[in-house]
Amino acid sequence: MLSALLSSEQTETLRRLVTHAQHVVTVCHTNPDGDAMGSSAAFMLLMRRMEKQVTAILPNRFPDFLRRVPVSAEMLRADRQGKKIDEALAQADLIVMLDFNTQSRMGDALAEKVMATKAAKVMIDHHISPDIPCDVVISHPDMCSTCEVLLRVMLDMGWAEGLTPEEATALYTGLMTDTGNFSYASNRPEIFEAVSILLQTGIDKDRIYRDVFFTHTEGRFRLLGYLLYVKMEVMKEYHAALMTLTNEEWKRFQTRNGATEGFVNMPLEIEGMRLSIFLREDTETKGLIKVSTRSVDDFPCNEFCAEFFNGGGHKNAAGGSLRMSMEEAVEVVHRAVKKYEEKLK
Ligand code: 5GP
Ligand code: MN
């Protein structure tokens, strides 16, 4: 049996806030991933089950491979639907922040709007060092995903009674994607108890896997081949690999932001590799380079990204961004790897 996650004070406050809320808004981080989308969808469905008005806000576009996440088509994009978002925020009496720990992860413009509302605020997340002022902060960096935290919250609150297959599908998506289909950050037995609870609603987890991972375009596949064959730089002496992707290359393969999900993990399959770094020009924001890093064992990607790439994240998966040319960014990577030489050996 899964033990209680929430303190009695958290349970009480959360119950009071949700009971009195009529208009609920959820927000997740920019470049939403499977966990951000899954937790947003699950919370949206839960609120509907409780007969609340609910609006899910995404800071920007979600990648195509997440189009089968329940209710994803009903979510609003802050970078496109500003007016609707202003309306939703004006009406909101409760805002639930999902899968991020700091305001900047919403994007500055949206963060300003969200923080300016008088609505009560709840954070449900699994990143270290939560620093957003909220009425309830439910932060569990030990957990594999926000969807795992959210299911535990639902269990504690009694909201998992009546858990629907649609809600379970959304939650399963986050557990599955944030663990690379249970291949990292997934050794805690409780994760599989959570999965078991989700499966009991009758969901087809094999189908969810195919819906997310087997729906790619030909362009993505050819781009992967090109990156691995032509672009991957293996820094053998540092047990590290680097891949880069420019706007010209995105276009050549008819792809855009989101289409390279999972690529950064692949160089770690080379024996002895401890760190993989992926730099890509952002297809929606000119002059921005997104950085993704992945590691094995105890190499601290979050510290590495905080020090060199204006970012952070988890020990084995972190990211950040740079505003400079790709050539300059590659130099930063070389300097960074050198500085972390000891930890890479
Ligand atoms: P990804 O490489 O998949 O974009 O991100 C992996 C993880 O790194 C995310 O779950 C998030 O925790 C963290 N991350 C990614 N980008 C940023 C960023 O720009 N800033 C911070 N603080 N964390 C990031
Ligand atoms: Mn997550």
PDB file of N, CA and C in Angstrom, residues 229-310:
ATOM      1  N   TYR A 229      25.141  10.116 -37.428  1.00  0.00           N
ATOM      2  CA  TYR A 229      26.200   9.765 -38.380  1.00  0.00           C
ATOM      3  C   TYR A 229      27.133  10.940 -38.665  1.00  0.00           C
ATOM      4  N   VAL A 230      26.512  12.114 -38.850  1.00  0.00           N
ATOM      5  CA  VAL A 230      27.295  13.267 -39.304  1.00  0.00           C
ATOM      6  C   VAL A 230      27.666  14.215 -38.162  1.00  0.00           C
ATOM      7  N   LYS A 231      26.722  14.433 -37.227  1.00  0.00           N
ATOM      8  CA  LYS A 231      26.888  15.549 -36.296  1.00  0.00           C
ATOM      9  C   LYS A 231      27.412  15.185 -34.913  1.00  0.00           C
ATOM     10  N   MET A 232      27.330  13.937 -34.534  1.00  0.00           N
ATOM     11  CA  MET A 232      27.708  13.601 -33.156  1.00  0.00           C
ATOM     12  C   MET A 232      29.215  13.698 -32.958  1.00  0.00           C
ATOM     13  N   GLU A 233      29.608  14.491 -31.945  1.00  0.00           N
ATOM     14  CA  GLU A 233      31.024  14.585 -31.588  1.00  0.00           C
ATOM     15  C   GLU A 233      31.227  13.774 -30.311  1.00  0.00           C
ATOM     16  N   VAL A 234      32.043  12.738 -30.408  1.00  0.00           N
ATOM     17  CA  VAL A 234      32.303  11.917 -29.224  1.00  0.00           C
ATOM     18  C   VAL A 234      33.617  12.366 -28.595  1.00  0.00           C
ATOM     19  N   MET A 235      33.521  12.890 -27.371  1.00  0.00           N
ATOM     20  CA  MET A 235      34.725  13.339 -26.668  1.00  0.00           C
ATOM     21  C   MET A 235      35.158  12.202 -25.749  1.00  0.00           C
ATOM     22  N   LYS A 236      35.870  11.258 -26.341  1.00  0.00           N
ATOM     23  CA  LYS A 236      36.197  10.009 -25.650  1.00  0.00           C
ATOM     24  C   LYS A 236      36.871  10.242 -24.297  1.00  0.00           C
ATOM     25  N   GLU A 237      37.832  11.187 -24.289  1.00  0.00           N
ATOM     26  CA  GLU A 237      38.604  11.403 -23.059  1.00  0.00           C
ATOM     27  C   GLU A 237      37.731  11.930 -21.929  1.00  0.00           C
ATOM     28  N   TYR A 238      36.575  12.530 -22.281  1.00  0.00           N
ATOM     29  CA  TYR A 238      35.666  13.063 -21.256  1.00  0.00           C
ATOM     30  C   TYR A 238      34.435  12.161 -21.055  1.00  0.00           C
ATOM     31  N   HIS A 239      34.359  11.084 -21.782  1.00  0.00           N
ATOM     32  CA  HIS A 239      33.180  10.199 -21.706  1.00  0.00           C
ATOM     33  C   HIS A 239      31.902  10.986 -21.974  1.00  0.00           C
ATOM     34  N   ALA A 240      32.002  11.905 -22.943  1.00  0.00           N
ATOM     35  CA  ALA A 240      30.868  12.783 -23.235  1.00  0.00           C
ATOM     36  C   ALA A 240      30.648  12.879 -24.736  1.00  0.00           C
ATOM     37  N   ALA A 241      29.410  13.145 -25.130  1.00  0.00           N
ATOM     38  CA  ALA A 241      29.083  13.314 -26.545  1.00  0.00           C
ATOM     39  C   ALA A 241      28.275  14.588 -26.726  1.00  0.00           C
ATOM     40  N   LEU A 242      28.446  15.216 -27.887  1.00  0.00           N
ATOM     41  CA  LEU A 242      27.727  16.462 -28.193  1.00  0.00           C
ATOM     42  C   LEU A 242      27.073  16.352 -29.567  1.00  0.00           C
ATOM     43  N   MET A 243      25.816  16.770 -29.651  1.00  0.00           N
ATOM     44  CA  MET A 243      25.158  16.900 -30.955  1.00  0.00           C
ATOM     45  C   MET A 243      24.623  18.328 -31.066  1.00  0.00           C
ATOM     46  N   THR A 244      24.620  18.854 -32.289  1.00  0.00           N
ATOM     47  CA  THR A 244      24.092  20.202 -32.514  1.00  0.00           C
ATOM     48  C   THR A 244      23.124  20.179 -33.683  1.00  0.00           C
ATOM     49  N   LEU A 245      22.168  21.078 -33.648  1.00  0.00           N
ATOM     50  CA  LEU A 245      21.152  21.143 -34.699  1.00  0.00           C
ATOM     51  C   LEU A 245      20.806  22.607 -34.967  1.00  0.00           C
ATOM     52  N   THR A 246      20.998  23.034 -36.216  1.00  0.00           N
ATOM     53  CA  THR A 246      20.737  24.437 -36.566  1.00  0.00           C
ATOM     54  C   THR A 246      19.368  24.573 -37.246  1.00  0.00           C
ATOM     55  N   ASN A 247      18.918  25.805 -37.353  1.00  0.00           N
ATOM     56  CA  ASN A 247      17.635  26.069 -38.017  1.00  0.00           C
ATOM     57  C   ASN A 247      17.614  25.560 -39.451  1.00  0.00           C
ATOM     58  N   GLU A 248      18.738  25.703 -40.122  1.00  0.00           N
ATOM     59  CA  GLU A 248      18.814  25.236 -41.509  1.00  0.00           C
ATOM     60  C   GLU A 248      18.578  23.720 -41.562  1.00  0.00           C
ATOM     61  N   GLU A 249      19.139  23.012 -40.577  1.00  0.00           N
ATOM     62  CA  GLU A 249      18.980  21.550 -40.544  1.00  0.00           C
ATOM     63  C   GLU A 249      17.558  21.128 -40.156  1.00  0.00           C
ATOM     64  N   TRP A 250      16.958  21.843 -39.223  1.00  0.00           N
ATOM     65  CA  TRP A 250      15.548  21.566 -38.880  1.00  0.00           C
ATOM     66  C   TRP A 250      14.715  21.607 -40.169  1.00  0.00           C
ATOM     67  N   LYS A 251      14.941  22.681 -40.940  1.00  0.00           N
ATOM     68  CA  LYS A 251      14.144  22.883 -42.159  1.00  0.00           C
ATOM     69  C   LYS A 251      14.406  21.772 -43.161  1.00  0.00           C
ATOM     70  N   ARG A 252      15.679  21.410 -43.308  1.00  0.00           N
ATOM     71  CA  ARG A 252      16.040  20.401 -44.291  1.00  0.00           C
ATOM     72  C   ARG A 252      15.282  19.098 -44.042  1.00  0.00           C
ATOM     73  N   PHE A 253      14.990  18.784 -42.779  1.00  0.00           N
ATOM     74  CA  PHE A 253      14.294  17.537 -42.450  1.00  0.00           C
ATOM     75  C   PHE A 253      12.813  17.771 -42.134  1.00  0.00           C
ATOM     76  N   GLN A 254      12.340  18.955 -42.478  1.00  0.00           N
ATOM     77  CA  GLN A 254      10.929  19.308 -42.265  1.00  0.00           C
ATOM     78  C   GLN A 254      10.459  18.993 -40.845  1.00  0.00           C
ATOM     79  N   THR A 255      11.260  19.443 -39.901  1.00  0.00           N
ATOM     80  CA  THR A 255      10.939  19.177 -38.500  1.00  0.00           C
ATOM     81  C   THR A 255      10.993  20.499 -37.740  1.00  0.00           C
ATOM     82  N   ARG A 256      10.500  20.509 -36.530  1.00  0.00           N
ATOM     83  CA  ARG A 256      10.605  21.677 -35.667  1.00  0.00           C
ATOM     84  C   ARG A 256      10.637  21.258 -34.215  1.00  0.00           C
ATOM     85  N   ASN A 257      10.770  22.255 -33.327  1.00  0.00           N
ATOM     86  CA  ASN A 257      10.837  22.015 -31.876  1.00  0.00           C
ATOM     87  C   ASN A 257       9.993  20.823 -31.444  1.00  0.00           C
ATOM     88  N   GLY A 258      10.555  19.958 -30.648  1.00  0.00           N
ATOM     89  CA  GLY A 258       9.776  18.836 -30.113  1.00  0.00           C
ATOM     90  C   GLY A 258      10.048  17.546 -30.865  1.00  0.00           C
ATOM     91  N   ALA A 259      10.410  17.662 -32.144  1.00  0.00           N
ATOM     92  CA  ALA A 259      10.577  16.459 -32.965  1.00  0.00           C
ATOM     93  C   ALA A 259      11.807  15.651 -32.577  1.00  0.00           C
ATOM     94  N   THR A 260      12.703  16.240 -31.793  1.00  0.00           N
ATOM     95  CA  THR A 260      13.929  15.520 -31.435  1.00  0.00           C
ATOM     96  C   THR A 260      13.858  14.921 -30.034  1.00  0.00           C
ATOM     97  N   GLU A 261      12.646  14.885 -29.469  1.00  0.00           N
ATOM     98  CA  GLU A 261      12.453  14.304 -28.144  1.00  0.00           C
ATOM     99  C   GLU A 261      13.114  12.917 -28.070  1.00  0.00           C
ATOM    100  N   GLY A 262      13.922  12.707 -27.062  1.00  0.00           N
ATOM    101  CA  GLY A 262      14.541  11.388 -26.874  1.00  0.00           C
ATOM    102  C   GLY A 262      15.915  11.254 -27.509  1.00  0.00           C
ATOM    103  N   PHE A 263      16.248  12.107 -28.491  1.00  0.00           N
ATOM    104  CA  PHE A 263      17.538  11.970 -29.186  1.00  0.00           C
ATOM    105  C   PHE A 263      18.714  12.089 -28.222  1.00  0.00           C
ATOM    106  N   VAL A 264      18.594  13.005 -27.249  1.00  0.00           N
ATOM    107  CA  VAL A 264      19.728  13.285 -26.364  1.00  0.00           C
ATOM    108  C   VAL A 264      20.129  12.055 -25.543  1.00  0.00           C
ATOM    109  N   ASN A 265      19.192  11.130 -25.357  1.00  0.00           N
ATOM    110  CA  ASN A 265      19.514   9.925 -24.585  1.00  0.00           C
ATOM    111  C   ASN A 265      20.428   8.958 -25.343  1.00  0.00           C
ATOM    112  N   MET A 266      20.371   9.027 -26.655  1.00  0.00           N
ATOM    113  CA  MET A 266      20.966   7.937 -27.441  1.00  0.00           C
ATOM    114  C   MET A 266      22.478   7.788 -27.313  1.00  0.00           C
ATOM    115  N   PRO A 267      23.255   8.889 -27.331  1.00  0.00           N
ATOM    116  CA  PRO A 267      24.711   8.699 -27.213  1.00  0.00           C
ATOM    117  C   PRO A 267      25.119   7.983 -25.923  1.00  0.00           C
ATOM    118  N   LEU A 268      24.259   7.983 -24.912  1.00  0.00           N
ATOM    119  CA  LEU A 268      24.587   7.271 -23.669  1.00  0.00           C
ATOM    120  C   LEU A 268      24.621   5.759 -23.882  1.00  0.00           C
ATOM    121  N   GLU A 269      24.083   5.308 -25.027  1.00  0.00           N
ATOM    122  CA  GLU A 269      24.120   3.869 -25.308  1.00  0.00           C
ATOM    123  C   GLU A 269      25.509   3.417 -25.751  1.00  0.00           C
ATOM    124  N   ILE A 270      26.391   4.384 -26.062  1.00  0.00           N
ATOM    125  CA  ILE A 270      27.777   4.027 -26.393  1.00  0.00           C
ATOM    126  C   ILE A 270      28.475   3.639 -25.095  1.00  0.00           C
ATOM    127  N   GLU A 271      29.120   2.510 -25.095  1.00  0.00           N
ATOM    128  CA  GLU A 271      29.738   2.030 -23.865  1.00  0.00           C
ATOM    129  C   GLU A 271      30.717   3.060 -23.285  1.00  0.00           C
ATOM    130  N   GLY A 272      30.608   3.293 -21.996  1.00  0.00           N
ATOM    131  CA  GLY A 272      31.534   4.200 -21.327  1.00  0.00           C
ATOM    132  C   GLY A 272      31.067   5.650 -21.283  1.00  0.00           C
ATOM    133  N   MET A 273      30.057   6.005 -22.083  1.00  0.00           N
ATOM    134  CA  MET A 273      29.581   7.400 -22.087  1.00  0.00           C
ATOM    135  C   MET A 273      28.892   7.727 -20.769  1.00  0.00           C
ATOM    136  N   ARG A 274      29.197   8.922 -20.230  1.00  0.00           N
ATOM    137  CA  ARG A 274      28.557   9.338 -18.982  1.00  0.00           C
ATOM    138  C   ARG A 274      27.687  10.567 -19.150  1.00  0.00           C
ATOM    139  N   LEU A 275      27.948  11.319 -20.234  1.00  0.00           N
ATOM    140  CA  LEU A 275      27.208  12.571 -20.419  1.00  0.00           C
ATOM    141  C   LEU A 275      26.890  12.784 -21.893  1.00  0.00           C
ATOM    142  N   SER A 276      25.662  13.199 -22.169  1.00  0.00           N
ATOM    143  CA  SER A 276      25.269  13.548 -23.530  1.00  0.00           C
ATOM    144  C   SER A 276      24.703  14.956 -23.521  1.00  0.00           C
ATOM    145  N   ILE A 277      25.134  15.763 -24.487  1.00  0.00           N
ATOM    146  CA  ILE A 277      24.690  17.155 -24.575  1.00  0.00           C
ATOM    147  C   ILE A 277      24.122  17.384 -25.967  1.00  0.00           C
ATOM    148  N   PHE A 278      22.997  18.071 -26.027  1.00  0.00           N
ATOM    149  CA  PHE A 278      22.348  18.332 -27.311  1.00  0.00           C
ATOM    150  C   PHE A 278      22.001  19.819 -27.373  1.00  0.00           C
ATOM    151  N   LEU A 279      22.552  20.513 -28.364  1.00  0.00           N
ATOM    152  CA  LEU A 279      22.270  21.939 -28.568  1.00  0.00           C
ATOM    153  C   LEU A 279      21.406  22.081 -29.803  1.00  0.00           C
ATOM    154  N   ARG A 280      20.303  22.796 -29.703  1.00  0.00           N
ATOM    155  CA  ARG A 280      19.514  23.019 -30.914  1.00  0.00           C
ATOM    156  C   ARG A 280      18.939  24.422 -30.958  1.00  0.00           C
ATOM    157  N   GLU A 281      19.026  25.036 -32.136  1.00  0.00           N
ATOM    158  CA  GLU A 281      18.426  26.353 -32.315  1.00  0.00           C
ATOM    159  C   GLU A 281      16.924  26.206 -32.182  1.00  0.00           C
ATOM    160  N   ASP A 282      16.314  27.139 -31.468  1.00  0.00           N
ATOM    161  CA  ASP A 282      14.874  27.079 -31.253  1.00  0.00           C
ATOM    162  C   ASP A 282      14.157  27.509 -32.532  1.00  0.00           C
ATOM    163  N   THR A 283      13.214  26.688 -32.987  1.00  0.00           N
ATOM    164  CA  THR A 283      12.554  27.018 -34.257  1.00  0.00           C
ATOM    165  C   THR A 283      11.522  28.128 -34.102  1.00  0.00           C
ATOM    166  N   GLU A 284      11.110  28.416 -32.865  1.00  0.00           N
ATOM    167  CA  GLU A 284      10.069  29.445 -32.666  1.00  0.00           C
ATOM    168  C   GLU A 284      10.653  30.765 -32.168  1.00  0.00           C
ATOM    169  N   THR A 285      11.806  30.726 -31.515  1.00  0.00           N
ATOM    170  CA  THR A 285      12.406  31.951 -30.970  1.00  0.00           C
ATOM    171  C   THR A 285      13.784  32.156 -31.576  1.00  0.00           C
ATOM    172  N   LYS A 286      13.904  33.225 -32.367  1.00  0.00           N
ATOM    173  CA  LYS A 286      15.165  33.509 -33.049  1.00  0.00           C
ATOM    174  C   LYS A 286      16.272  33.828 -32.041  1.00  0.00           C
ATOM    175  N   GLY A 287      17.441  33.288 -32.294  1.00  0.00           N
ATOM    176  CA  GLY A 287      18.595  33.628 -31.461  1.00  0.00           C
ATOM    177  C   GLY A 287      18.728  32.810 -30.196  1.00  0.00           C
ATOM    178  N   LEU A 288      17.791  31.873 -29.983  1.00  0.00           N
ATOM    179  CA  LEU A 288      17.823  31.065 -28.762  1.00  0.00           C
ATOM    180  C   LEU A 288      18.314  29.649 -29.071  1.00  0.00           C
ATOM    181  N   ILE A 289      19.223  29.169 -28.232  1.00  0.00           N
ATOM    182  CA  ILE A 289      19.674  27.772 -28.355  1.00  0.00           C
ATOM    183  C   ILE A 289      19.218  27.002 -27.126  1.00  0.00           C
ATOM    184  N   LYS A 290      18.459  25.951 -27.363  1.00  0.00           N
ATOM    185  CA  LYS A 290      18.009  25.093 -26.242  1.00  0.00           C
ATOM    186  C   LYS A 290      19.098  24.059 -25.957  1.00  0.00           C
ATOM    187  N   VAL A 291      19.333  23.833 -24.691  1.00  0.00           N
ATOM    188  CA  VAL A 291      20.355  22.863 -24.278  1.00  0.00           C
ATOM    189  C   VAL A 291      19.665  21.728 -23.524  1.00  0.00           C
ATOM    190  N   SER A 292      19.984  20.493 -23.892  1.00  0.00           N
ATOM    191  CA  SER A 292      19.514  19.327 -23.132  1.00  0.00           C
ATOM    192  C   SER A 292      20.723  18.494 -22.739  1.00  0.00           C
ATOM    193  N   THR A 293      20.718  17.994 -21.521  1.00  0.00           N
ATOM    194  CA  THR A 293      21.809  17.112 -21.098  1.00  0.00           C
ATOM    195  C   THR A 293      21.216  15.883 -20.410  1.00  0.00           C
ATOM    196  N   ARG A 294      21.923  14.757 -20.575  1.00  0.00           N
ATOM    197  CA  ARG A 294      21.548  13.520 -19.892  1.00  0.00           C
ATOM    198  C   ARG A 294      22.824  12.848 -19.398  1.00  0.00           C
ATOM    199  N   SER A 295      22.733  12.175 -18.257  1.00  0.00           N
ATOM    200  CA  SER A 295      23.913  11.496 -17.739  1.00  0.00           C
ATOM    201  C   SER A 295      23.513  10.148 -17.152  1.00  0.00           C
ATOM    202  N   VAL A 296      24.520   9.349 -16.836  1.00  0.00           N
ATOM    203  CA  VAL A 296      24.271   8.130 -16.070  1.00  0.00           C
ATOM    204  C   VAL A 296      24.983   8.254 -14.732  1.00  0.00           C
ATOM    205  N   ASP A 297      24.585   7.405 -13.807  1.00  0.00           N
ATOM    206  CA  ASP A 297      25.160   7.382 -12.456  1.00  0.00           C
ATOM    207  C   ASP A 297      25.070   8.758 -11.795  1.00  0.00           C
ATOM    208  N   ASP A 298      26.194   9.212 -11.196  1.00  0.00           N
ATOM    209  CA  ASP A 298      26.047  10.394 -10.345  1.00  0.00           C
ATOM    210  C   ASP A 298      26.543  11.695 -10.979  1.00  0.00           C
ATOM    211  N   PHE A 299      26.719  11.741 -12.288  1.00  0.00           N
ATOM    212  CA  PHE A 299      27.115  13.024 -12.879  1.00  0.00           C
ATOM    213  C   PHE A 299      25.950  14.013 -12.764  1.00  0.00           C
ATOM    214  N   PRO A 300      26.196  15.210 -12.148  1.00  0.00           N
ATOM    215  CA  PRO A 300      25.094  16.136 -11.855  1.00  0.00           C
ATOM    216  C   PRO A 300      24.749  17.077 -13.017  1.00  0.00           C
ATOM    217  N   CYS A 301      23.878  16.638 -13.910  1.00  0.00           N
ATOM    218  CA  CYS A 301      23.463  17.482 -15.037  1.00  0.00           C
ATOM    219  C   CYS A 301      22.870  18.812 -14.561  1.00  0.00           C
ATOM    220  N   ASN A 302      22.138  18.774 -13.443  1.00  0.00           N
ATOM    221  CA  ASN A 302      21.505  20.021 -12.973  1.00  0.00           C
ATOM    222  C   ASN A 302      22.546  21.071 -12.594  1.00  0.00           C
ATOM    223  N   GLU A 303      23.601  20.665 -11.871  1.00  0.00           N
ATOM    224  CA  GLU A 303      24.665  21.619 -11.515  1.00  0.00           C
ATOM    225  C   GLU A 303      25.379  22.106 -12.774  1.00  0.00           C
ATOM    226  N   PHE A 304      25.650  21.176 -13.666  1.00  0.00           N
ATOM    227  CA  PHE A 304      26.327  21.465 -14.931  1.00  0.00           C
ATOM    228  C   PHE A 304      25.536  22.508 -15.730  1.00  0.00           C
ATOM    229  N   CYS A 305      24.213  22.322 -15.805  1.00  0.00           N
ATOM    230  CA  CYS A 305      23.370  23.251 -16.572  1.00  0.00           C
ATOM    231  C   CYS A 305      23.201  24.587 -15.849  1.00  0.00           C
ATOM    232  N   ALA A 306      23.166  24.542 -14.521  1.00  0.00           N
ATOM    233  CA  ALA A 306      23.032  25.797 -13.775  1.00  0.00           C
ATOM    234  C   ALA A 306      24.293  26.638 -13.972  1.00  0.00           C
ATOM    235  N   GLU A 307      25.449  25.970 -13.989  1.00  0.00           N
ATOM    236  CA  GLU A 307      26.706  26.721 -14.075  1.00  0.00           C
ATOM    237  C   GLU A 307      26.981  27.265 -15.481  1.00  0.00           C
ATOM    238  N   PHE A 308      26.623  26.527 -16.512  1.00  0.00           N
ATOM    239  CA  PHE A 308      27.020  26.935 -17.865  1.00  0.00           C
ATOM    240  C   PHE A 308      25.874  27.284 -18.812  1.00  0.00           C
ATOM    241  N   PHE A 309      24.647  26.842 -18.499  1.00  0.00           N
ATOM    242  CA  PHE A 309      23.586  26.994 -19.498  1.00  0.00           C
ATOM    243  C   PHE A 309      22.315  27.660 -18.970  1.00  0.00           C
ATOM    244  N   ASN A 310      22.438  28.465 -17.923  1.00  0.00           N
ATOM    245  CA  ASN A 310      21.280  29.199 -17.386  1.00  0.00           C
ATOM    246  C   ASN A 310      20.096  28.286 -17.128  1.00  0.00           C
TER     247      ASN A 310
END
